[in-house]
Amino acid sequence: MNNLFLKGDTVHLRPLQNSDLTSEYVSWLNDAEVCEFNSHAVFPYTKEKMEAYYQHVLQTFSTNIVLAIADNLNNEHIGNIALQNINWINRNAEYAILLGNKNYWGKGIASEASIMICQYGFDRLNLHRIYCGTSSKNIGMQKLAAKMKMKQEGIRKEAMYKNGEFVDIVEYGVLKTDFIK
């Protein structure tokens, strides 16, 4: 396992690397089903945009920790997970996940990877709070937030325009003390 950072039963998290910048990865960000509830797949995504994003990740590593989700058996890059917009004074970060390879959907991979990155954020980064927002239509992410012990904190009314309509963004968050119970 190349550049292993955090290891789970099924997947491990490792730094995103240049070799991950494949046409398959680009296809995830253009796939309407993969991006049904996020801000991607609105404008065409290209290899050049992906390379620019990768450079941004490298340059902002102390405030945007983006890790590849990889299968333990074959080290295949199947998605990304992140603690981003880290605020070191307020000790909070925004959680994000993209499980791009549909062959891994419905297998508990997102839950496993999400618990790992939250434990990392609280235990090793000493964060106080991790939060996320998702479309009110994204029931899967809402269930995942509950598994991460996140509580609904609010709703941003009609804050996202996606697929021809405005949808609410449901905000979630978890404090370190609630996560470790």
Short mmCIF file of N, CA and C in Angstrom, two decimals:
data_model
loop_
_atom_site.label_atom_id
_atom_site.label_comp_id
_atom_site.label_asym_id
_atom_site.label_seq_id
_atom_site.Cartn_x
_atom_site.Cartn_y
_atom_site.Cartn_z
N MET A 1 0.84 -1.17 0.00
CA MET A 1 0.00 0.00 0.00
C MET A 1 0.89 1.24 0.00
N ASN A 2 0.78 1.94 -1.02
CA ASN A 2 1.59 3.09 -1.35
C ASN A 2 1.17 4.32 -0.54
N ASN A 3 2.07 4.88 0.26
CA ASN A 3 1.82 6.11 1.04
C ASN A 3 0.64 5.99 2.00
N LEU A 4 0.47 4.82 2.60
CA LEU A 4 -0.61 4.59 3.55
C LEU A 4 -0.58 5.64 4.65
N PHE A 5 -1.74 6.22 4.95
CA PHE A 5 -1.83 7.23 6.01
C PHE A 5 -2.74 6.73 7.14
N LEU A 6 -3.96 6.32 6.79
CA LEU A 6 -4.91 5.78 7.76
C LEU A 6 -5.47 4.49 7.19
N LYS A 7 -5.50 3.41 7.99
CA LYS A 7 -5.95 2.12 7.47
C LYS A 7 -7.21 1.66 8.18
N GLY A 8 -8.18 1.24 7.38
CA GLY A 8 -9.41 0.65 7.88
C GLY A 8 -9.48 -0.80 7.48
N ASP A 9 -10.61 -1.43 7.74
CA ASP A 9 -10.79 -2.84 7.40
C ASP A 9 -10.85 -3.08 5.90
N THR A 10 -11.51 -2.18 5.17
CA THR A 10 -11.75 -2.37 3.74
C THR A 10 -10.95 -1.40 2.88
N VAL A 11 -10.79 -0.19 3.38
CA VAL A 11 -10.09 0.85 2.62
C VAL A 11 -9.04 1.52 3.50
N HIS A 12 -8.16 2.23 2.83
CA HIS A 12 -7.21 3.09 3.53
C HIS A 12 -7.23 4.46 2.90
N LEU A 13 -6.78 5.42 3.66
CA LEU A 13 -6.70 6.80 3.19
C LEU A 13 -5.23 7.13 3.02
N ARG A 14 -4.91 7.74 1.90
CA ARG A 14 -3.53 8.10 1.61
C ARG A 14 -3.52 9.44 0.92
N PRO A 15 -2.37 10.11 0.90
CA PRO A 15 -2.32 11.39 0.19
C PRO A 15 -2.72 11.21 -1.29
N LEU A 16 -3.45 12.17 -1.79
CA LEU A 16 -3.75 12.21 -3.21
C LEU A 16 -2.42 12.37 -3.93
N GLN A 17 -2.20 11.64 -5.01
CA GLN A 17 -0.94 11.71 -5.73
C GLN A 17 -1.17 11.95 -7.21
N ASN A 18 -0.14 12.40 -7.86
CA ASN A 18 -0.22 12.74 -9.27
C ASN A 18 -0.76 11.57 -10.11
N SER A 19 -0.40 10.36 -9.75
CA SER A 19 -0.85 9.19 -10.51
C SER A 19 -2.36 8.96 -10.39
N ASP A 20 -3.01 9.62 -9.40
CA ASP A 20 -4.47 9.51 -9.27
C ASP A 20 -5.22 10.36 -10.30
N LEU A 21 -4.52 11.28 -10.93
CA LEU A 21 -5.17 12.23 -11.85
C LEU A 21 -5.42 11.56 -13.20
N THR A 22 -6.36 10.65 -13.21
CA THR A 22 -6.66 9.84 -14.39
C THR A 22 -7.94 10.29 -15.08
N SER A 23 -8.16 9.76 -16.25
CA SER A 23 -9.40 10.07 -16.97
C SER A 23 -10.60 9.52 -16.21
N GLU A 24 -10.42 8.42 -15.46
CA GLU A 24 -11.53 7.89 -14.65
C GLU A 24 -11.92 8.90 -13.57
N TYR A 25 -10.93 9.48 -12.91
CA TYR A 25 -11.19 10.50 -11.89
C TYR A 25 -11.92 11.69 -12.50
N VAL A 26 -11.46 12.15 -13.66
CA VAL A 26 -12.15 13.25 -14.34
C VAL A 26 -13.61 12.87 -14.63
N SER A 27 -13.83 11.62 -15.03
CA SER A 27 -15.19 11.18 -15.37
C SER A 27 -16.12 11.25 -14.17
N TRP A 28 -15.59 11.00 -12.96
CA TRP A 28 -16.44 11.09 -11.76
C TRP A 28 -17.03 12.49 -11.64
N LEU A 29 -16.22 13.50 -11.91
CA LEU A 29 -16.62 14.89 -11.71
C LEU A 29 -17.53 15.41 -12.81
N ASN A 30 -17.66 14.64 -13.88
CA ASN A 30 -18.59 14.98 -14.96
C ASN A 30 -19.83 14.08 -14.95
N ASP A 31 -19.87 13.11 -14.06
CA ASP A 31 -20.95 12.13 -14.00
C ASP A 31 -22.12 12.69 -13.19
N ALA A 32 -23.26 12.85 -13.83
CA ALA A 32 -24.44 13.44 -13.19
C ALA A 32 -24.90 12.62 -11.99
N GLU A 33 -24.77 11.30 -12.05
CA GLU A 33 -25.20 10.46 -10.93
C GLU A 33 -24.24 10.59 -9.74
N VAL A 34 -22.93 10.54 -10.00
CA VAL A 34 -21.94 10.68 -8.93
C VAL A 34 -22.09 12.04 -8.26
N CYS A 35 -22.36 13.06 -9.05
CA CYS A 35 -22.41 14.44 -8.56
C CYS A 35 -23.82 14.98 -8.39
N GLU A 36 -24.78 14.08 -8.27
CA GLU A 36 -26.19 14.49 -8.21
C GLU A 36 -26.46 15.52 -7.11
N PHE A 37 -25.78 15.39 -5.96
CA PHE A 37 -26.08 16.25 -4.83
C PHE A 37 -24.95 17.19 -4.44
N ASN A 38 -23.92 17.32 -5.27
CA ASN A 38 -22.82 18.23 -4.92
C ASN A 38 -22.68 19.31 -6.00
N SER A 39 -21.65 20.10 -5.87
CA SER A 39 -21.49 21.25 -6.77
C SER A 39 -20.74 20.91 -8.06
N HIS A 40 -20.32 19.66 -8.22
CA HIS A 40 -19.62 19.26 -9.45
C HIS A 40 -20.63 18.95 -10.56
N ALA A 41 -20.12 18.65 -11.73
CA ALA A 41 -20.92 18.28 -12.91
C ALA A 41 -21.85 19.40 -13.35
N VAL A 42 -21.48 20.64 -13.05
CA VAL A 42 -22.23 21.79 -13.54
C VAL A 42 -21.52 22.34 -14.78
N PHE A 43 -20.21 22.50 -14.65
CA PHE A 43 -19.37 22.91 -15.78
C PHE A 43 -18.49 21.72 -16.16
N PRO A 44 -18.11 21.60 -17.41
CA PRO A 44 -17.27 20.46 -17.82
C PRO A 44 -15.94 20.47 -17.07
N TYR A 45 -15.57 19.31 -16.56
CA TYR A 45 -14.31 19.15 -15.84
C TYR A 45 -13.29 18.53 -16.78
N THR A 46 -12.05 19.00 -16.70
CA THR A 46 -11.00 18.52 -17.60
C THR A 46 -9.79 18.06 -16.80
N LYS A 47 -8.90 17.39 -17.46
CA LYS A 47 -7.63 16.96 -16.84
C LYS A 47 -6.84 18.18 -16.37
N GLU A 48 -6.86 19.25 -17.14
CA GLU A 48 -6.14 20.47 -16.77
C GLU A 48 -6.70 21.08 -15.48
N LYS A 49 -8.02 21.10 -15.35
CA LYS A 49 -8.65 21.63 -14.13
C LYS A 49 -8.30 20.74 -12.94
N MET A 50 -8.26 19.44 -13.17
CA MET A 50 -7.90 18.52 -12.11
C MET A 50 -6.45 18.73 -11.66
N GLU A 51 -5.56 18.95 -12.60
CA GLU A 51 -4.16 19.20 -12.26
C GLU A 51 -4.01 20.50 -11.48
N ALA A 52 -4.79 21.52 -11.85
CA ALA A 52 -4.76 22.80 -11.12
C ALA A 52 -5.29 22.59 -9.70
N TYR A 53 -6.35 21.80 -9.55
CA TYR A 53 -6.89 21.49 -8.23
C TYR A 53 -5.83 20.76 -7.39
N TYR A 54 -5.17 19.80 -7.98
CA TYR A 54 -4.13 19.04 -7.29
C TYR A 54 -3.02 19.97 -6.79
N GLN A 55 -2.61 20.91 -7.62
CA GLN A 55 -1.58 21.87 -7.21
C GLN A 55 -2.08 22.73 -6.05
N HIS A 56 -3.34 23.11 -6.11
CA HIS A 56 -3.95 23.88 -5.02
C HIS A 56 -3.92 23.07 -3.72
N VAL A 57 -4.26 21.79 -3.79
CA VAL A 57 -4.24 20.92 -2.61
C VAL A 57 -2.83 20.87 -2.03
N LEU A 58 -1.83 20.72 -2.89
CA LEU A 58 -0.44 20.67 -2.42
C LEU A 58 -0.02 21.97 -1.74
N GLN A 59 -0.47 23.09 -2.28
CA GLN A 59 -0.07 24.40 -1.75
C GLN A 59 -0.82 24.79 -0.47
N THR A 60 -1.98 24.19 -0.23
CA THR A 60 -2.80 24.57 0.92
C THR A 60 -2.97 23.39 1.90
N PHE A 61 -1.97 22.52 1.95
CA PHE A 61 -2.09 21.28 2.73
C PHE A 61 -2.37 21.51 4.21
N SER A 62 -2.02 22.66 4.75
CA SER A 62 -2.26 22.88 6.18
C SER A 62 -3.69 23.31 6.48
N THR A 63 -4.44 23.71 5.46
CA THR A 63 -5.84 24.08 5.67
C THR A 63 -6.82 23.24 4.85
N ASN A 64 -6.30 22.41 3.96
CA ASN A 64 -7.14 21.54 3.13
C ASN A 64 -6.46 20.17 3.03
N ILE A 65 -6.90 19.24 3.85
CA ILE A 65 -6.32 17.90 3.84
C ILE A 65 -7.22 17.02 2.99
N VAL A 66 -6.75 16.73 1.78
CA VAL A 66 -7.51 15.91 0.83
C VAL A 66 -6.79 14.58 0.71
N LEU A 67 -7.50 13.51 0.99
CA LEU A 67 -6.92 12.18 0.93
C LEU A 67 -7.67 11.32 -0.07
N ALA A 68 -6.92 10.43 -0.72
CA ALA A 68 -7.53 9.45 -1.62
C ALA A 68 -8.09 8.32 -0.78
N ILE A 69 -9.26 7.84 -1.15
CA ILE A 69 -9.81 6.62 -0.56
C ILE A 69 -9.37 5.50 -1.51
N ALA A 70 -8.69 4.49 -0.97
CA ALA A 70 -8.17 3.41 -1.80
C ALA A 70 -8.54 2.05 -1.20
N ASP A 71 -8.83 1.11 -2.08
CA ASP A 71 -9.17 -0.25 -1.71
C ASP A 71 -7.94 -0.92 -1.09
N ASN A 72 -8.12 -1.59 0.05
CA ASN A 72 -7.00 -2.27 0.70
C ASN A 72 -6.42 -3.40 -0.14
N LEU A 73 -7.25 -4.06 -0.94
CA LEU A 73 -6.77 -5.22 -1.70
C LEU A 73 -5.93 -4.84 -2.91
N ASN A 74 -6.30 -3.76 -3.60
CA ASN A 74 -5.60 -3.45 -4.85
C ASN A 74 -5.07 -2.01 -4.93
N ASN A 75 -5.24 -1.23 -3.86
CA ASN A 75 -4.80 0.16 -3.80
C ASN A 75 -5.48 1.05 -4.84
N GLU A 76 -6.60 0.58 -5.40
CA GLU A 76 -7.32 1.37 -6.41
C GLU A 76 -7.91 2.62 -5.78
N HIS A 77 -7.70 3.76 -6.42
CA HIS A 77 -8.27 5.04 -6.00
C HIS A 77 -9.74 5.03 -6.36
N ILE A 78 -10.61 5.10 -5.34
CA ILE A 78 -12.05 5.00 -5.59
C ILE A 78 -12.82 6.26 -5.20
N GLY A 79 -12.13 7.20 -4.59
CA GLY A 79 -12.78 8.44 -4.19
C GLY A 79 -11.84 9.31 -3.38
N ASN A 80 -12.36 10.42 -2.90
CA ASN A 80 -11.60 11.35 -2.08
C ASN A 80 -12.39 11.70 -0.84
N ILE A 81 -11.67 12.06 0.20
CA ILE A 81 -12.29 12.52 1.44
C ILE A 81 -11.43 13.66 1.96
N ALA A 82 -12.05 14.63 2.62
CA ALA A 82 -11.28 15.81 3.00
C ALA A 82 -11.77 16.42 4.30
N LEU A 83 -10.82 17.04 4.98
CA LEU A 83 -11.09 18.04 6.01
C LEU A 83 -10.56 19.32 5.40
N GLN A 84 -11.45 20.23 5.08
CA GLN A 84 -11.05 21.43 4.34
C GLN A 84 -11.50 22.68 5.08
N ASN A 85 -10.98 23.80 4.61
CA ASN A 85 -11.26 25.08 5.27
C ASN A 85 -10.97 25.00 6.77
N ILE A 86 -9.86 24.35 7.11
CA ILE A 86 -9.50 24.19 8.52
C ILE A 86 -9.19 25.56 9.12
N ASN A 87 -9.84 25.84 10.23
CA ASN A 87 -9.61 27.07 10.96
C ASN A 87 -8.91 26.69 12.26
N TRP A 88 -7.62 26.99 12.34
CA TRP A 88 -6.80 26.55 13.47
C TRP A 88 -7.11 27.34 14.74
N ILE A 89 -7.63 28.53 14.64
CA ILE A 89 -7.98 29.31 15.83
C ILE A 89 -9.27 28.76 16.44
N ASN A 90 -10.28 28.56 15.61
CA ASN A 90 -11.56 28.04 16.10
C ASN A 90 -11.58 26.52 16.17
N ARG A 91 -10.54 25.88 15.65
CA ARG A 91 -10.36 24.43 15.68
C ARG A 91 -11.55 23.68 15.08
N ASN A 92 -11.93 24.12 13.86
CA ASN A 92 -12.99 23.40 13.16
C ASN A 92 -12.61 23.21 11.70
N ALA A 93 -13.29 22.27 11.05
CA ALA A 93 -13.03 21.96 9.66
C ALA A 93 -14.30 21.45 9.00
N GLU A 94 -14.34 21.66 7.70
CA GLU A 94 -15.46 21.17 6.88
C GLU A 94 -15.10 19.80 6.34
N TYR A 95 -16.01 18.86 6.48
CA TYR A 95 -15.85 17.50 5.97
C TYR A 95 -16.45 17.42 4.58
N ALA A 96 -15.78 16.67 3.69
CA ALA A 96 -16.33 16.43 2.34
C ALA A 96 -15.91 15.05 1.88
N ILE A 97 -16.74 14.42 1.07
CA ILE A 97 -16.43 13.11 0.52
C ILE A 97 -16.98 13.00 -0.89
N LEU A 98 -16.25 12.28 -1.73
CA LEU A 98 -16.71 11.93 -3.09
C LEU A 98 -16.30 10.49 -3.33
N LEU A 99 -17.27 9.60 -3.36
CA LEU A 99 -17.00 8.20 -3.68
C LEU A 99 -17.36 8.03 -5.15
N GLY A 100 -16.35 8.18 -6.00
CA GLY A 100 -16.57 8.26 -7.43
C GLY A 100 -16.79 6.93 -8.13
N ASN A 101 -16.14 5.88 -7.65
CA ASN A 101 -16.24 4.57 -8.29
C ASN A 101 -17.53 3.89 -7.82
N LYS A 102 -18.51 3.80 -8.71
CA LYS A 102 -19.83 3.30 -8.34
C LYS A 102 -19.81 1.82 -7.94
N ASN A 103 -18.77 1.08 -8.30
CA ASN A 103 -18.67 -0.33 -7.90
C ASN A 103 -18.54 -0.47 -6.38
N TYR A 104 -18.19 0.61 -5.71
CA TYR A 104 -17.99 0.58 -4.26
C TYR A 104 -19.16 1.20 -3.49
N TRP A 105 -20.19 1.62 -4.18
CA TRP A 105 -21.36 2.21 -3.52
C TRP A 105 -22.12 1.13 -2.75
N GLY A 106 -22.72 1.52 -1.64
CA GLY A 106 -23.58 0.61 -0.88
C GLY A 106 -22.84 -0.47 -0.11
N LYS A 107 -21.55 -0.31 0.11
CA LYS A 107 -20.75 -1.33 0.79
C LYS A 107 -20.18 -0.85 2.12
N GLY A 108 -20.62 0.31 2.59
CA GLY A 108 -20.14 0.83 3.86
C GLY A 108 -18.80 1.55 3.78
N ILE A 109 -18.29 1.76 2.57
CA ILE A 109 -16.99 2.40 2.37
C ILE A 109 -17.02 3.85 2.87
N ALA A 110 -18.06 4.59 2.53
CA ALA A 110 -18.15 6.00 2.94
C ALA A 110 -18.18 6.10 4.46
N SER A 111 -18.90 5.22 5.12
CA SER A 111 -18.96 5.23 6.58
C SER A 111 -17.59 4.96 7.18
N GLU A 112 -16.92 3.93 6.69
CA GLU A 112 -15.61 3.57 7.22
C GLU A 112 -14.61 4.71 7.04
N ALA A 113 -14.55 5.26 5.85
CA ALA A 113 -13.60 6.34 5.56
C ALA A 113 -13.95 7.59 6.38
N SER A 114 -15.23 7.88 6.53
CA SER A 114 -15.67 9.08 7.25
C SER A 114 -15.34 9.00 8.73
N ILE A 115 -15.55 7.85 9.34
CA ILE A 115 -15.20 7.67 10.74
C ILE A 115 -13.69 7.83 10.92
N MET A 116 -12.92 7.25 9.99
CA MET A 116 -11.45 7.37 10.08
C MET A 116 -11.00 8.82 10.03
N ILE A 117 -11.55 9.60 9.09
CA ILE A 117 -11.07 10.98 8.96
C ILE A 117 -11.54 11.84 10.13
N CYS A 118 -12.71 11.56 10.68
CA CYS A 118 -13.15 12.30 11.87
C CYS A 118 -12.27 11.97 13.07
N GLN A 119 -11.96 10.69 13.27
CA GLN A 119 -11.06 10.32 14.37
C GLN A 119 -9.71 11.01 14.21
N TYR A 120 -9.21 11.03 12.99
CA TYR A 120 -7.95 11.73 12.70
C TYR A 120 -8.07 13.21 13.05
N GLY A 121 -9.15 13.84 12.62
CA GLY A 121 -9.35 15.27 12.87
C GLY A 121 -9.41 15.60 14.35
N PHE A 122 -10.12 14.77 15.10
CA PHE A 122 -10.25 15.04 16.53
C PHE A 122 -9.01 14.62 17.32
N ASP A 123 -8.47 13.44 17.02
CA ASP A 123 -7.35 12.91 17.81
C ASP A 123 -6.00 13.52 17.44
N ARG A 124 -5.73 13.64 16.16
CA ARG A 124 -4.39 14.07 15.75
C ARG A 124 -4.29 15.55 15.42
N LEU A 125 -5.39 16.12 14.93
CA LEU A 125 -5.36 17.55 14.62
C LEU A 125 -5.91 18.39 15.77
N ASN A 126 -6.48 17.73 16.76
CA ASN A 126 -7.05 18.41 17.93
C ASN A 126 -8.17 19.38 17.53
N LEU A 127 -8.96 18.99 16.54
CA LEU A 127 -10.11 19.82 16.16
C LEU A 127 -11.17 19.74 17.25
N HIS A 128 -11.96 20.77 17.35
CA HIS A 128 -13.06 20.83 18.31
C HIS A 128 -14.40 20.48 17.63
N ARG A 129 -14.52 20.80 16.33
CA ARG A 129 -15.79 20.63 15.62
C ARG A 129 -15.52 20.30 14.15
N ILE A 130 -16.31 19.38 13.61
CA ILE A 130 -16.29 19.06 12.18
C ILE A 130 -17.73 19.23 11.68
N TYR A 131 -17.85 19.85 10.51
CA TYR A 131 -19.19 20.15 9.99
C TYR A 131 -19.27 19.84 8.50
N CYS A 132 -20.48 19.78 8.01
CA CYS A 132 -20.70 19.61 6.56
C CYS A 132 -22.09 20.13 6.22
N GLY A 133 -22.32 20.30 4.94
CA GLY A 133 -23.64 20.67 4.43
C GLY A 133 -23.96 19.77 3.26
N THR A 134 -25.24 19.47 3.08
CA THR A 134 -25.64 18.62 1.96
C THR A 134 -27.03 19.02 1.47
N SER A 135 -27.31 18.66 0.25
CA SER A 135 -28.64 18.91 -0.33
C SER A 135 -29.71 18.22 0.52
N SER A 136 -30.82 18.88 0.66
CA SER A 136 -31.94 18.28 1.41
C SER A 136 -32.44 17.01 0.73
N LYS A 137 -32.07 16.81 -0.52
CA LYS A 137 -32.48 15.61 -1.26
C LYS A 137 -31.49 14.46 -1.10
N ASN A 138 -30.33 14.74 -0.49
CA ASN A 138 -29.28 13.73 -0.36
C ASN A 138 -29.48 12.92 0.92
N ILE A 139 -30.40 11.98 0.86
CA ILE A 139 -30.74 11.15 2.02
C ILE A 139 -29.55 10.31 2.46
N GLY A 140 -28.77 9.80 1.51
CA GLY A 140 -27.60 8.99 1.84
C GLY A 140 -26.60 9.76 2.70
N MET A 141 -26.33 11.02 2.33
CA MET A 141 -25.39 11.83 3.11
C MET A 141 -25.97 12.18 4.47
N GLN A 142 -27.27 12.38 4.54
CA GLN A 142 -27.90 12.67 5.82
C GLN A 142 -27.77 11.47 6.77
N LYS A 143 -27.93 10.26 6.24
CA LYS A 143 -27.75 9.05 7.05
C LYS A 143 -26.29 8.90 7.46
N LEU A 144 -25.37 9.23 6.55
CA LEU A 144 -23.94 9.16 6.87
C LEU A 144 -23.59 10.16 7.97
N ALA A 145 -24.13 11.36 7.90
CA ALA A 145 -23.88 12.37 8.94
C ALA A 145 -24.33 11.83 10.30
N ALA A 146 -25.47 11.15 10.34
CA ALA A 146 -25.95 10.57 11.61
C ALA A 146 -24.99 9.50 12.11
N LYS A 147 -24.44 8.68 11.22
CA LYS A 147 -23.46 7.66 11.62
C LYS A 147 -22.20 8.30 12.18
N MET A 148 -21.90 9.51 11.74
CA MET A 148 -20.73 10.24 12.23
C MET A 148 -21.07 11.02 13.49
N LYS A 149 -22.27 10.79 14.04
CA LYS A 149 -22.78 11.45 15.25
C LYS A 149 -22.99 12.95 15.05
N MET A 150 -23.14 13.37 13.80
CA MET A 150 -23.42 14.76 13.51
C MET A 150 -24.89 15.05 13.79
N LYS A 151 -25.14 16.25 14.22
CA LYS A 151 -26.51 16.72 14.48
C LYS A 151 -26.85 17.80 13.47
N GLN A 152 -28.12 17.84 13.07
CA GLN A 152 -28.56 18.91 12.18
C GLN A 152 -28.49 20.23 12.94
N GLU A 153 -27.83 21.21 12.33
CA GLU A 153 -27.66 22.51 12.98
C GLU A 153 -28.47 23.62 12.31
N GLY A 154 -28.91 23.38 11.10
CA GLY A 154 -29.68 24.42 10.43
C GLY A 154 -29.95 24.08 8.99
N ILE A 155 -30.66 24.98 8.34
CA ILE A 155 -30.99 24.81 6.92
C ILE A 155 -30.74 26.15 6.22
N ARG A 156 -30.01 26.09 5.13
CA ARG A 156 -29.86 27.27 4.27
C ARG A 156 -30.89 27.11 3.15
N LYS A 157 -31.91 27.92 3.20
CA LYS A 157 -33.03 27.81 2.26
C LYS A 157 -32.60 28.07 0.82
N GLU A 158 -32.97 27.15 -0.05
CA GLU A 158 -32.75 27.27 -1.50
C GLU A 158 -31.36 27.81 -1.84
N ALA A 159 -30.36 27.26 -1.19
CA ALA A 159 -28.98 27.76 -1.32
C ALA A 159 -28.21 27.13 -2.48
N MET A 160 -28.75 26.08 -3.10
CA MET A 160 -28.07 25.42 -4.21
C MET A 160 -29.02 25.28 -5.40
N TYR A 161 -28.50 25.62 -6.56
CA TYR A 161 -29.26 25.40 -7.79
C TYR A 161 -28.68 24.17 -8.47
N LYS A 162 -29.49 23.14 -8.58
CA LYS A 162 -29.00 21.89 -9.15
C LYS A 162 -30.15 21.22 -9.91
N ASN A 163 -29.84 20.77 -11.11
CA ASN A 163 -30.81 20.04 -11.93
C ASN A 163 -32.11 20.80 -12.13
N GLY A 164 -31.99 22.11 -12.37
CA GLY A 164 -33.15 22.91 -12.72
C GLY A 164 -33.99 23.41 -11.57
N GLU A 165 -33.51 23.26 -10.34
CA GLU A 165 -34.30 23.75 -9.21
C GLU A 165 -33.39 24.19 -8.07
N PHE A 166 -33.92 25.06 -7.22
CA PHE A 166 -33.22 25.46 -6.02
C PHE A 166 -33.57 24.47 -4.92
N VAL A 167 -32.54 24.03 -4.18
CA VAL A 167 -32.75 23.10 -3.08
C VAL A 167 -32.11 23.66 -1.81
N ASP A 168 -32.65 23.24 -0.68
CA ASP A 168 -32.10 23.63 0.61
C ASP A 168 -30.81 22.87 0.88
N ILE A 169 -29.92 23.49 1.64
CA ILE A 169 -28.72 22.84 2.15
C ILE A 169 -28.94 22.60 3.64
N VAL A 170 -28.82 21.34 4.04
CA VAL A 170 -28.96 20.97 5.44
C VAL A 170 -27.55 20.96 6.04
N GLU A 171 -27.38 21.70 7.13
CA GLU A 171 -26.08 21.82 7.80
C GLU A 171 -26.00 20.87 8.98
N TYR A 172 -24.86 20.18 9.09
CA TYR A 172 -24.61 19.24 10.18
C TYR A 172 -23.29 19.56 10.84
N GLY A 173 -23.15 19.15 12.10
CA GLY A 173 -21.88 19.32 12.79
C GLY A 173 -21.79 18.36 13.97
N VAL A 174 -20.54 18.10 14.37
CA VAL A 174 -20.30 17.26 15.54
C VAL A 174 -19.12 17.84 16.31
N LEU A 175 -19.26 17.88 17.62
CA LEU A 175 -18.18 18.31 18.49
C LEU A 175 -17.35 17.09 18.89
N LYS A 176 -16.10 17.33 19.19
CA LYS A 176 -15.20 16.24 19.59
C LYS A 176 -15.78 15.46 20.76
N THR A 177 -16.33 16.14 21.75
CA THR A 177 -16.86 15.46 22.93
C THR A 177 -18.04 14.54 22.59
N ASP A 178 -18.83 14.91 21.59
CA ASP A 178 -19.96 14.06 21.18
C ASP A 178 -19.50 12.91 20.29
N PHE A 179 -18.47 13.14 19.50
CA PHE A 179 -17.98 12.09 18.60
C PHE A 179 -17.32 10.97 19.37
N ILE A 180 -16.54 11.29 20.41
CA ILE A 180 -15.79 10.26 21.11
C ILE A 180 -16.59 9.49 22.14
N LYS A 181 -17.83 9.90 22.41
CA LYS A 181 -18.68 9.17 23.38
C LYS A 181 -18.99 7.80 22.87
#
